Amino acid sequence: MAKETEKKYITNEELKNHNKSGDLWIAIQGKVYNVSDWIKSHPGGDTVILNLVGQDVTDAFIAFHPGTAWHNLDNLFTGYHIKDFEVSQVSRDYRRMAAEFRKLGLFDNKGHVTLYTLSFIAAMFVGVLYGVLSCTSVFAHQISAALLGLLWIQSAYIGHDSGHYVIMSNKSYNRFAQLLSGNCLTGISIAWWKWTHNAHHLACNSLDYDPDLQHIPVFAVSTKFFTSLTSRFYDRKLTFDPVARFLVSYQHFTYYPVMCFGRINLFIQTFLLLFSRREVPDRALNFAGILVFWTWFPLLVSCLPTWPERFFFVFTSFAVTALQHIQFTLNHFAADVYVGPPKGSDWFEKQAAGTIDISCRSYMDWFYGGLQFQLEHHLFPRMPRCHLRKVSPVVQELCKKHNLPYRSLSWFDANVLTISTLKKAAYQARDAANPVVKNLVWEALNTHG
């Protein structure tokens, strides 16, 4: 009893006040931690912590960290406990489910997916080289281009997996796999991916905090973007000007064509981050990996005999990767959205509301890279993809128990729903734009469009 009386307490309301630079506190299972200095060396970056400071983050901590991370908290403990500490029934069930999966070894047993995928990538790369260097027909070159696009898709899955958990025998090999599969093979910085992807997971479908929904001026999944929201991730205003209104007004038509060139945007975002003043982990290694890509890829294209063939080779390879860009958007564009920062107290609810699964046969799991189980992946980002199908029924039951959405659609139905969402916003953008833009061509297009 004596030890109990020595405890120091603060309320959740008082915890909220510790959310400023140099004074960053979080709570995990009722204990308060000061992460003001730790944030600078946090492996997952500073954004994920900054979005949750001043509140309980237990569920997010469980989702993103291995069991060994709990030992690192002792040095950050402030000595305070939360006086009005409460746990919702949904959170209790989620934590119990995570503990059961951990006991079953589902986070540690990674199967042979990485080995199979890397072997598949290596075989495809040899096929691409053979098709370009040893074949003379245009058809063979186009097949090689399509194969290269498929290689990029599978390589991105390896980069994704290695960013969430250690897919190799140790962390050093894991980092090598990240740089190889991301920077060297796809030309997309793993540092950029981790920066944006962690923020996406944490603030799933927040219009102003989730970078994966912030595509103004090209796309807007909600009319809330029409008010020119400020991106808390990029720290800039997402201006909904006449150009954005025009583009959004036809986004349901431009969706698929834009996806064919989505890769170009990823290249641009990679360079913007690497040349920025932000603290970028392993900046030199990321630059070196990007240099590798921009050496072998242009050389490969230059081996084709004519400029038209080179153009169509690049176009076809980029267009094939549109399948992956489409998949990413199908998982979230038509799901529920909200404005504001994420809350640690409704982790499960926000993930369920902001995700859509893609139903498929088990033999197609390799194609989707495990991301067809989007809710399962968001709830357990450290779980190897080979186990997501196994845990899916358990997640469905928990959603049913708490009356939460569990949406699993076919690829076709998910496309229909996404286009419907874009079309609805497009028509509303037209209504909002008509009084503003005094242009006869604009009015004609929007009257008869």
PDB file of C-alpha atoms in Angstrom, residues 143-390:
ATOM      1  CA  ILE A 143       6.856  -8.224 -73.195  1.00  0.00           C
ATOM      2  CA  SER A 144      10.110  -7.292 -71.459  1.00  0.00           C
ATOM      3  CA  ALA A 145       8.678  -3.908 -70.551  1.00  0.00           C
ATOM      4  CA  ALA A 146       5.589  -5.527 -69.036  1.00  0.00           C
ATOM      5  CA  LEU A 147       7.825  -7.946 -67.158  1.00  0.00           C
ATOM      6  CA  LEU A 148       9.837  -5.019 -65.802  1.00  0.00           C
ATOM      7  CA  GLY A 149       6.650  -3.391 -64.548  1.00  0.00           C
ATOM      8  CA  LEU A 150       5.684  -6.618 -62.781  1.00  0.00           C
ATOM      9  CA  LEU A 151       9.205  -6.775 -61.324  1.00  0.00           C
ATOM     10  CA  TRP A 152       8.775  -3.265 -59.898  1.00  0.00           C
ATOM     11  CA  ILE A 153       5.485  -4.261 -58.300  1.00  0.00           C
ATOM     12  CA  GLN A 154       6.950  -7.310 -56.597  1.00  0.00           C
ATOM     13  CA  SER A 155      10.086  -5.412 -55.591  1.00  0.00           C
ATOM     14  CA  ALA A 156       7.911  -2.734 -53.972  1.00  0.00           C
ATOM     15  CA  TYR A 157       6.253  -5.439 -51.868  1.00  0.00           C
ATOM     16  CA  ILE A 158       9.668  -6.543 -50.606  1.00  0.00           C
ATOM     17  CA  GLY A 159      10.497  -2.942 -49.736  1.00  0.00           C
ATOM     18  CA  HIS A 160       7.147  -2.597 -47.995  1.00  0.00           C
ATOM     19  CA  ASP A 161       7.608  -5.758 -45.943  1.00  0.00           C
ATOM     20  CA  SER A 162      11.180  -4.919 -44.959  1.00  0.00           C
ATOM     21  CA  GLY A 163      10.062  -1.478 -43.831  1.00  0.00           C
ATOM     22  CA  HIS A 164       7.531  -2.965 -41.416  1.00  0.00           C
ATOM     23  CA  TYR A 165       9.509  -5.881 -39.986  1.00  0.00           C
ATOM     24  CA  VAL A 166      12.842  -7.660 -40.354  1.00  0.00           C
ATOM     25  CA  ILE A 167      12.421  -9.999 -43.328  1.00  0.00           C
ATOM     26  CA  MET A 168      16.068 -11.091 -43.365  1.00  0.00           C
ATOM     27  CA  SER A 169      18.233 -12.814 -40.738  1.00  0.00           C
ATOM     28  CA  ASN A 170      19.306  -9.522 -39.141  1.00  0.00           C
ATOM     29  CA  LYS A 171      18.723  -5.765 -39.346  1.00  0.00           C
ATOM     30  CA  SER A 172      21.796  -5.107 -41.506  1.00  0.00           C
ATOM     31  CA  TYR A 173      20.642  -7.537 -44.178  1.00  0.00           C
ATOM     32  CA  ASN A 174      17.154  -6.124 -43.841  1.00  0.00           C
ATOM     33  CA  ARG A 175      18.443  -2.620 -44.589  1.00  0.00           C
ATOM     34  CA  PHE A 176      20.296  -3.998 -47.614  1.00  0.00           C
ATOM     35  CA  ALA A 177      17.057  -5.600 -48.838  1.00  0.00           C
ATOM     36  CA  GLN A 178      15.284  -2.256 -48.441  1.00  0.00           C
ATOM     37  CA  LEU A 179      17.867  -0.320 -50.435  1.00  0.00           C
ATOM     38  CA  LEU A 180      18.122  -3.022 -53.116  1.00  0.00           C
ATOM     39  CA  SER A 181      14.386  -3.538 -53.622  1.00  0.00           C
ATOM     40  CA  GLY A 182      13.490   0.117 -53.225  1.00  0.00           C
ATOM     41  CA  ASN A 183      16.221   2.492 -54.306  1.00  0.00           C
ATOM     42  CA  CYS A 184      18.302   0.283 -56.633  1.00  0.00           C
ATOM     43  CA  LEU A 185      15.557  -1.636 -58.442  1.00  0.00           C
ATOM     44  CA  THR A 186      12.600   0.768 -58.411  1.00  0.00           C
ATOM     45  CA  GLY A 187      14.246   4.195 -58.082  1.00  0.00           C
ATOM     46  CA  ILE A 188      12.030   5.053 -55.110  1.00  0.00           C
ATOM     47  CA  SER A 189      13.739   5.978 -51.859  1.00  0.00           C
ATOM     48  CA  ILE A 190      13.009   3.706 -48.921  1.00  0.00           C
ATOM     49  CA  ALA A 191      13.535   6.772 -46.698  1.00  0.00           C
ATOM     50  CA  TRP A 192      10.697   8.570 -48.512  1.00  0.00           C
ATOM     51  CA  TRP A 193       8.488   5.508 -48.281  1.00  0.00           C
ATOM     52  CA  LYS A 194       9.003   5.086 -44.533  1.00  0.00           C
ATOM     53  CA  TRP A 195       8.424   8.791 -43.924  1.00  0.00           C
ATOM     54  CA  THR A 196       5.057   8.842 -45.695  1.00  0.00           C
ATOM     55  CA  HIS A 197       3.917   5.288 -45.037  1.00  0.00           C
ATOM     56  CA  ASN A 198       4.257   5.424 -41.260  1.00  0.00           C
ATOM     57  CA  ALA A 199       2.253   8.646 -41.243  1.00  0.00           C
ATOM     58  CA  HIS A 200      -0.396   6.977 -43.416  1.00  0.00           C
ATOM     59  CA  HIS A 201      -0.727   4.016 -41.066  1.00  0.00           C
ATOM     60  CA  LEU A 202      -1.036   6.218 -38.021  1.00  0.00           C
ATOM     61  CA  ALA A 203      -3.495   8.745 -39.459  1.00  0.00           C
ATOM     62  CA  CYS A 204      -5.353   6.375 -41.759  1.00  0.00           C
ATOM     63  CA  ASN A 205      -7.731   8.422 -43.964  1.00  0.00           C
ATOM     64  CA  SER A 206      -7.381  11.707 -42.099  1.00  0.00           C
ATOM     65  CA  LEU A 207      -7.736  14.254 -44.877  1.00  0.00           C
ATOM     66  CA  ASP A 208      -5.216  16.662 -43.369  1.00  0.00           C
ATOM     67  CA  TYR A 209      -2.814  14.192 -41.692  1.00  0.00           C
ATOM     68  CA  ASP A 210      -2.679  11.221 -44.099  1.00  0.00           C
ATOM     69  CA  PRO A 211      -0.406  12.010 -47.103  1.00  0.00           C
ATOM     70  CA  ASP A 212      -1.902   9.124 -49.097  1.00  0.00           C
ATOM     71  CA  LEU A 213      -5.144  11.074 -49.558  1.00  0.00           C
ATOM     72  CA  GLN A 214      -3.585  14.443 -50.362  1.00  0.00           C
ATOM     73  CA  HIS A 215      -3.530  14.529 -54.163  1.00  0.00           C
ATOM     74  CA  ILE A 216      -4.753  18.048 -54.901  1.00  0.00           C
ATOM     75  CA  PRO A 217      -4.892  19.357 -57.618  1.00  0.00           C
ATOM     76  CA  VAL A 218      -5.427  16.024 -59.417  1.00  0.00           C
ATOM     77  CA  PHE A 219      -7.755  14.080 -57.099  1.00  0.00           C
ATOM     78  CA  ALA A 220     -10.080  14.864 -54.198  1.00  0.00           C
ATOM     79  CA  VAL A 221     -11.931  12.042 -52.457  1.00  0.00           C
ATOM     80  CA  SER A 222     -13.995  14.411 -50.326  1.00  0.00           C
ATOM     81  CA  THR A 223     -15.631  17.815 -50.719  1.00  0.00           C
ATOM     82  CA  LYS A 224     -13.794  18.868 -47.565  1.00  0.00           C
ATOM     83  CA  PHE A 225     -10.772  19.437 -49.811  1.00  0.00           C
ATOM     84  CA  PHE A 226     -12.761  22.205 -51.505  1.00  0.00           C
ATOM     85  CA  THR A 227     -12.103  24.420 -48.475  1.00  0.00           C
ATOM     86  CA  SER A 228      -8.327  24.328 -49.147  1.00  0.00           C
ATOM     87  CA  LEU A 229      -7.310  22.213 -46.174  1.00  0.00           C
ATOM     88  CA  THR A 230      -3.861  22.586 -44.688  1.00  0.00           C
ATOM     89  CA  SER A 231      -1.768  19.427 -44.892  1.00  0.00           C
ATOM     90  CA  ARG A 232      -0.324  18.780 -41.442  1.00  0.00           C
ATOM     91  CA  PHE A 233       2.056  16.283 -43.001  1.00  0.00           C
ATOM     92  CA  TYR A 234       3.540  18.520 -45.697  1.00  0.00           C
ATOM     93  CA  ASP A 235       2.900  21.681 -43.661  1.00  0.00           C
ATOM     94  CA  ARG A 236       1.362  23.548 -46.573  1.00  0.00           C
ATOM     95  CA  LYS A 237      -2.040  24.565 -47.816  1.00  0.00           C
ATOM     96  CA  LEU A 238      -3.742  22.251 -50.304  1.00  0.00           C
ATOM     97  CA  THR A 239      -5.152  25.085 -52.379  1.00  0.00           C
ATOM     98  CA  PHE A 240      -8.336  24.278 -54.228  1.00  0.00           C
ATOM     99  CA  ASP A 241      -7.942  26.831 -57.001  1.00  0.00           C
ATOM    100  CA  PRO A 242      -9.642  26.960 -60.431  1.00  0.00           C
ATOM    101  CA  VAL A 243      -7.074  24.562 -61.903  1.00  0.00           C
ATOM    102  CA  ALA A 244      -7.726  22.036 -59.141  1.00  0.00           C
ATOM    103  CA  ARG A 245     -11.474  22.465 -59.573  1.00  0.00           C
ATOM    104  CA  PHE A 246     -11.218  21.759 -63.266  1.00  0.00           C
ATOM    105  CA  LEU A 247      -9.040  18.670 -62.821  1.00  0.00           C
ATOM    106  CA  VAL A 248     -11.145  17.287 -59.969  1.00  0.00           C
ATOM    107  CA  SER A 249     -14.307  17.846 -62.005  1.00  0.00           C
ATOM    108  CA  TYR A 250     -13.140  15.135 -64.391  1.00  0.00           C
ATOM    109  CA  GLN A 251     -11.192  12.937 -62.006  1.00  0.00           C
ATOM    110  CA  HIS A 252     -13.414   9.910 -62.602  1.00  0.00           C
ATOM    111  CA  PHE A 253     -12.270  10.035 -66.247  1.00  0.00           C
ATOM    112  CA  THR A 254      -8.619  10.808 -65.575  1.00  0.00           C
ATOM    113  CA  TYR A 255      -8.189   8.298 -62.721  1.00  0.00           C
ATOM    114  CA  TYR A 256      -6.833   5.377 -64.763  1.00  0.00           C
ATOM    115  CA  PRO A 257      -4.689   7.467 -67.167  1.00  0.00           C
ATOM    116  CA  VAL A 258      -3.092   9.271 -64.221  1.00  0.00           C
ATOM    117  CA  MET A 259      -2.337   5.938 -62.547  1.00  0.00           C
ATOM    118  CA  CYS A 260      -0.330   4.950 -65.634  1.00  0.00           C
ATOM    119  CA  PHE A 261       2.061   7.799 -64.859  1.00  0.00           C
ATOM    120  CA  GLY A 262       1.868   7.598 -61.071  1.00  0.00           C
ATOM    121  CA  ARG A 263       5.432   6.334 -60.955  1.00  0.00           C
ATOM    122  CA  ILE A 264       6.741   9.696 -62.136  1.00  0.00           C
ATOM    123  CA  ASN A 265       5.256  11.353 -59.069  1.00  0.00           C
ATOM    124  CA  LEU A 266       7.072   8.861 -56.832  1.00  0.00           C
ATOM    125  CA  PHE A 267      10.370   9.716 -58.520  1.00  0.00           C
ATOM    126  CA  ILE A 268       9.692  13.410 -57.939  1.00  0.00           C
ATOM    127  CA  GLN A 269       8.747  12.873 -54.294  1.00  0.00           C
ATOM    128  CA  THR A 270      11.932  10.865 -53.757  1.00  0.00           C
ATOM    129  CA  PHE A 271      14.148  13.676 -55.043  1.00  0.00           C
ATOM    130  CA  LEU A 272      12.203  16.349 -53.148  1.00  0.00           C
ATOM    131  CA  LEU A 273      12.853  14.540 -49.875  1.00  0.00           C
ATOM    132  CA  LEU A 274      16.486  13.643 -50.520  1.00  0.00           C
ATOM    133  CA  PHE A 275      17.313  17.234 -51.507  1.00  0.00           C
ATOM    134  CA  SER A 276      15.284  18.740 -48.654  1.00  0.00           C
ATOM    135  CA  ARG A 277      16.613  20.043 -45.351  1.00  0.00           C
ATOM    136  CA  ARG A 278      14.773  17.357 -43.400  1.00  0.00           C
ATOM    137  CA  GLU A 279      16.660  14.824 -41.342  1.00  0.00           C
ATOM    138  CA  VAL A 280      16.793  11.834 -43.706  1.00  0.00           C
ATOM    139  CA  PRO A 281      18.110   8.531 -42.294  1.00  0.00           C
ATOM    140  CA  ASP A 282      20.930   7.080 -44.414  1.00  0.00           C
ATOM    141  CA  ARG A 283      20.697   9.953 -46.883  1.00  0.00           C
ATOM    142  CA  ALA A 284      24.006   9.007 -48.561  1.00  0.00           C
ATOM    143  CA  LEU A 285      22.966   5.358 -48.966  1.00  0.00           C
ATOM    144  CA  ASN A 286      19.614   6.437 -50.376  1.00  0.00           C
ATOM    145  CA  PHE A 287      21.360   8.678 -52.898  1.00  0.00           C
ATOM    146  CA  ALA A 288      23.725   5.841 -53.835  1.00  0.00           C
ATOM    147  CA  GLY A 289      20.805   3.462 -54.394  1.00  0.00           C
ATOM    148  CA  ILE A 290      18.945   5.999 -56.534  1.00  0.00           C
ATOM    149  CA  LEU A 291      22.123   6.522 -58.574  1.00  0.00           C
ATOM    150  CA  VAL A 292      22.260   2.772 -59.212  1.00  0.00           C
ATOM    151  CA  PHE A 293      18.721   2.853 -60.592  1.00  0.00           C
ATOM    152  CA  TRP A 294      19.312   5.898 -62.786  1.00  0.00           C
ATOM    153  CA  THR A 295      22.380   4.166 -64.174  1.00  0.00           C
ATOM    154  CA  TRP A 296      21.049   0.735 -65.132  1.00  0.00           C
ATOM    155  CA  PHE A 297      17.554   1.795 -66.251  1.00  0.00           C
ATOM    156  CA  PRO A 298      18.589   4.466 -68.813  1.00  0.00           C
ATOM    157  CA  LEU A 299      21.357   2.151 -70.069  1.00  0.00           C
ATOM    158  CA  LEU A 300      18.844  -0.648 -70.538  1.00  0.00           C
ATOM    159  CA  VAL A 301      16.453   1.625 -72.429  1.00  0.00           C
ATOM    160  CA  SER A 302      19.300   2.947 -74.594  1.00  0.00           C
ATOM    161  CA  CYS A 303      19.977  -0.610 -75.803  1.00  0.00           C
ATOM    162  CA  LEU A 304      16.703  -0.558 -77.731  1.00  0.00           C
ATOM    163  CA  PRO A 305      17.201   0.244 -81.428  1.00  0.00           C
ATOM    164  CA  THR A 306      14.861   3.208 -81.989  1.00  0.00           C
ATOM    165  CA  TRP A 307      13.417   6.114 -80.040  1.00  0.00           C
ATOM    166  CA  PRO A 308       9.790   5.005 -80.577  1.00  0.00           C
ATOM    167  CA  GLU A 309      10.640   1.604 -79.097  1.00  0.00           C
ATOM    168  CA  ARG A 310      12.361   3.271 -76.170  1.00  0.00           C
ATOM    169  CA  PHE A 311       9.335   5.482 -75.541  1.00  0.00           C
ATOM    170  CA  PHE A 312       6.872   2.592 -75.642  1.00  0.00           C
ATOM    171  CA  PHE A 313       9.148   0.430 -73.490  1.00  0.00           C
ATOM    172  CA  VAL A 314       9.154   3.076 -70.727  1.00  0.00           C
ATOM    173  CA  PHE A 315       5.430   3.746 -71.161  1.00  0.00           C
ATOM    174  CA  THR A 316       4.491   0.052 -70.953  1.00  0.00           C
ATOM    175  CA  SER A 317       6.661  -0.594 -67.906  1.00  0.00           C
ATOM    176  CA  PHE A 318       5.155   2.416 -66.118  1.00  0.00           C
ATOM    177  CA  ALA A 319       1.615   1.513 -67.187  1.00  0.00           C
ATOM    178  CA  VAL A 320       1.891  -2.006 -65.744  1.00  0.00           C
ATOM    179  CA  THR A 321       2.782  -0.552 -62.332  1.00  0.00           C
ATOM    180  CA  ALA A 322      -0.533   1.303 -62.499  1.00  0.00           C
ATOM    181  CA  LEU A 323      -2.054  -1.950 -61.226  1.00  0.00           C
ATOM    182  CA  GLN A 324      -0.274  -1.411 -57.916  1.00  0.00           C
ATOM    183  CA  HIS A 325      -1.125   2.296 -57.726  1.00  0.00           C
ATOM    184  CA  ILE A 326      -4.768   1.410 -58.350  1.00  0.00           C
ATOM    185  CA  GLN A 327      -4.670  -1.237 -55.635  1.00  0.00           C
ATOM    186  CA  PHE A 328      -3.325   1.258 -53.105  1.00  0.00           C
ATOM    187  CA  THR A 329      -6.136   3.684 -53.858  1.00  0.00           C
ATOM    188  CA  LEU A 330      -8.829   0.976 -53.876  1.00  0.00           C
ATOM    189  CA  ASN A 331      -7.878   0.198 -50.281  1.00  0.00           C
ATOM    190  CA  HIS A 332      -8.665   3.728 -49.072  1.00  0.00           C
ATOM    191  CA  PHE A 333     -10.214   6.187 -51.549  1.00  0.00           C
ATOM    192  CA  ALA A 334     -13.792   4.957 -51.028  1.00  0.00           C
ATOM    193  CA  ALA A 335     -13.460   4.307 -47.275  1.00  0.00           C
ATOM    194  CA  ASP A 336     -14.530   6.681 -44.497  1.00  0.00           C
ATOM    195  CA  VAL A 337     -12.547   9.899 -44.067  1.00  0.00           C
ATOM    196  CA  TYR A 338     -12.231  12.481 -41.311  1.00  0.00           C
ATOM    197  CA  VAL A 339     -10.486  15.762 -40.553  1.00  0.00           C
ATOM    198  CA  GLY A 340      -8.091  16.195 -37.661  1.00  0.00           C
ATOM    199  CA  PRO A 341      -5.291  14.328 -35.934  1.00  0.00           C
ATOM    200  CA  PRO A 342      -5.486  10.611 -35.151  1.00  0.00           C
ATOM    201  CA  LYS A 343      -6.508   9.535 -31.658  1.00  0.00           C
ATOM    202  CA  GLY A 344      -4.890   6.690 -29.792  1.00  0.00           C
ATOM    203  CA  SER A 345      -8.143   5.893 -28.015  1.00  0.00           C
ATOM    204  CA  ASP A 346      -9.949   4.694 -31.138  1.00  0.00           C
ATOM    205  CA  TRP A 347      -7.143   2.934 -32.988  1.00  0.00           C
ATOM    206  CA  PHE A 348      -9.148  -0.132 -34.052  1.00  0.00           C
ATOM    207  CA  GLU A 349     -12.199   1.895 -35.051  1.00  0.00           C
ATOM    208  CA  LYS A 350     -10.224   4.290 -37.264  1.00  0.00           C
ATOM    209  CA  GLN A 351      -8.404   1.456 -39.036  1.00  0.00           C
ATOM    210  CA  ALA A 352     -11.657  -0.404 -39.694  1.00  0.00           C
ATOM    211  CA  ALA A 353     -13.383   2.713 -40.993  1.00  0.00           C
ATOM    212  CA  GLY A 354     -10.518   3.782 -43.256  1.00  0.00           C
ATOM    213  CA  THR A 355      -9.726   0.519 -45.046  1.00  0.00           C
ATOM    214  CA  ILE A 356     -11.219  -1.731 -47.709  1.00  0.00           C
ATOM    215  CA  ASP A 357     -10.026  -5.288 -48.316  1.00  0.00           C
ATOM    216  CA  ILE A 358      -9.845  -6.888 -51.761  1.00  0.00           C
ATOM    217  CA  SER A 359     -11.215 -10.411 -51.841  1.00  0.00           C
ATOM    218  CA  CYS A 360      -9.317 -12.956 -53.921  1.00  0.00           C
ATOM    219  CA  ARG A 361      -8.355 -16.623 -54.087  1.00  0.00           C
ATOM    220  CA  SER A 362      -5.306 -17.690 -52.103  1.00  0.00           C
ATOM    221  CA  TYR A 363      -3.343 -18.415 -55.291  1.00  0.00           C
ATOM    222  CA  MET A 364      -3.496 -14.660 -56.068  1.00  0.00           C
ATOM    223  CA  ASP A 365      -1.913 -13.589 -52.781  1.00  0.00           C
ATOM    224  CA  TRP A 366       1.475 -13.185 -54.487  1.00  0.00           C
ATOM    225  CA  PHE A 367      -0.010 -10.642 -56.879  1.00  0.00           C
ATOM    226  CA  TYR A 368      -1.494  -8.425 -54.163  1.00  0.00           C
ATOM    227  CA  GLY A 369       1.509  -8.757 -51.852  1.00  0.00           C
ATOM    228  CA  GLY A 370      -0.703  -9.309 -48.803  1.00  0.00           C
ATOM    229  CA  LEU A 371      -2.202  -5.827 -49.094  1.00  0.00           C
ATOM    230  CA  GLN A 372      -5.555  -7.229 -50.158  1.00  0.00           C
ATOM    231  CA  PHE A 373      -5.944  -7.803 -46.406  1.00  0.00           C
ATOM    232  CA  GLN A 374      -5.683  -4.094 -45.785  1.00  0.00           C
ATOM    233  CA  LEU A 375      -7.463  -3.934 -42.427  1.00  0.00           C
ATOM    234  CA  GLU A 376      -5.510  -6.889 -41.097  1.00  0.00           C
ATOM    235  CA  HIS A 377      -2.283  -5.267 -42.254  1.00  0.00           C
ATOM    236  CA  HIS A 378      -3.180  -1.937 -40.646  1.00  0.00           C
ATOM    237  CA  LEU A 379      -4.038  -3.591 -37.345  1.00  0.00           C
ATOM    238  CA  PHE A 380      -0.878  -5.728 -37.392  1.00  0.00           C
ATOM    239  CA  PRO A 381       1.667  -4.001 -39.680  1.00  0.00           C
ATOM    240  CA  ARG A 382       4.478  -6.157 -38.277  1.00  0.00           C
ATOM    241  CA  MET A 383       2.760  -9.408 -39.189  1.00  0.00           C
ATOM    242  CA  PRO A 384       4.303 -11.198 -42.204  1.00  0.00           C
ATOM    243  CA  ARG A 385       1.904 -11.279 -45.112  1.00  0.00           C
ATOM    244  CA  CYS A 386       1.794 -15.101 -45.157  1.00  0.00           C
ATOM    245  CA  HIS A 387      -0.334 -15.014 -41.974  1.00  0.00           C
ATOM    246  CA  LEU A 388      -2.828 -12.294 -42.887  1.00  0.00           C
ATOM    247  CA  ARG A 389      -5.269 -14.725 -44.495  1.00  0.00           C
ATOM    248  CA  LYS A 390      -5.203 -16.859 -41.324  1.00  0.00           C
TER     249      LYS A 390
END
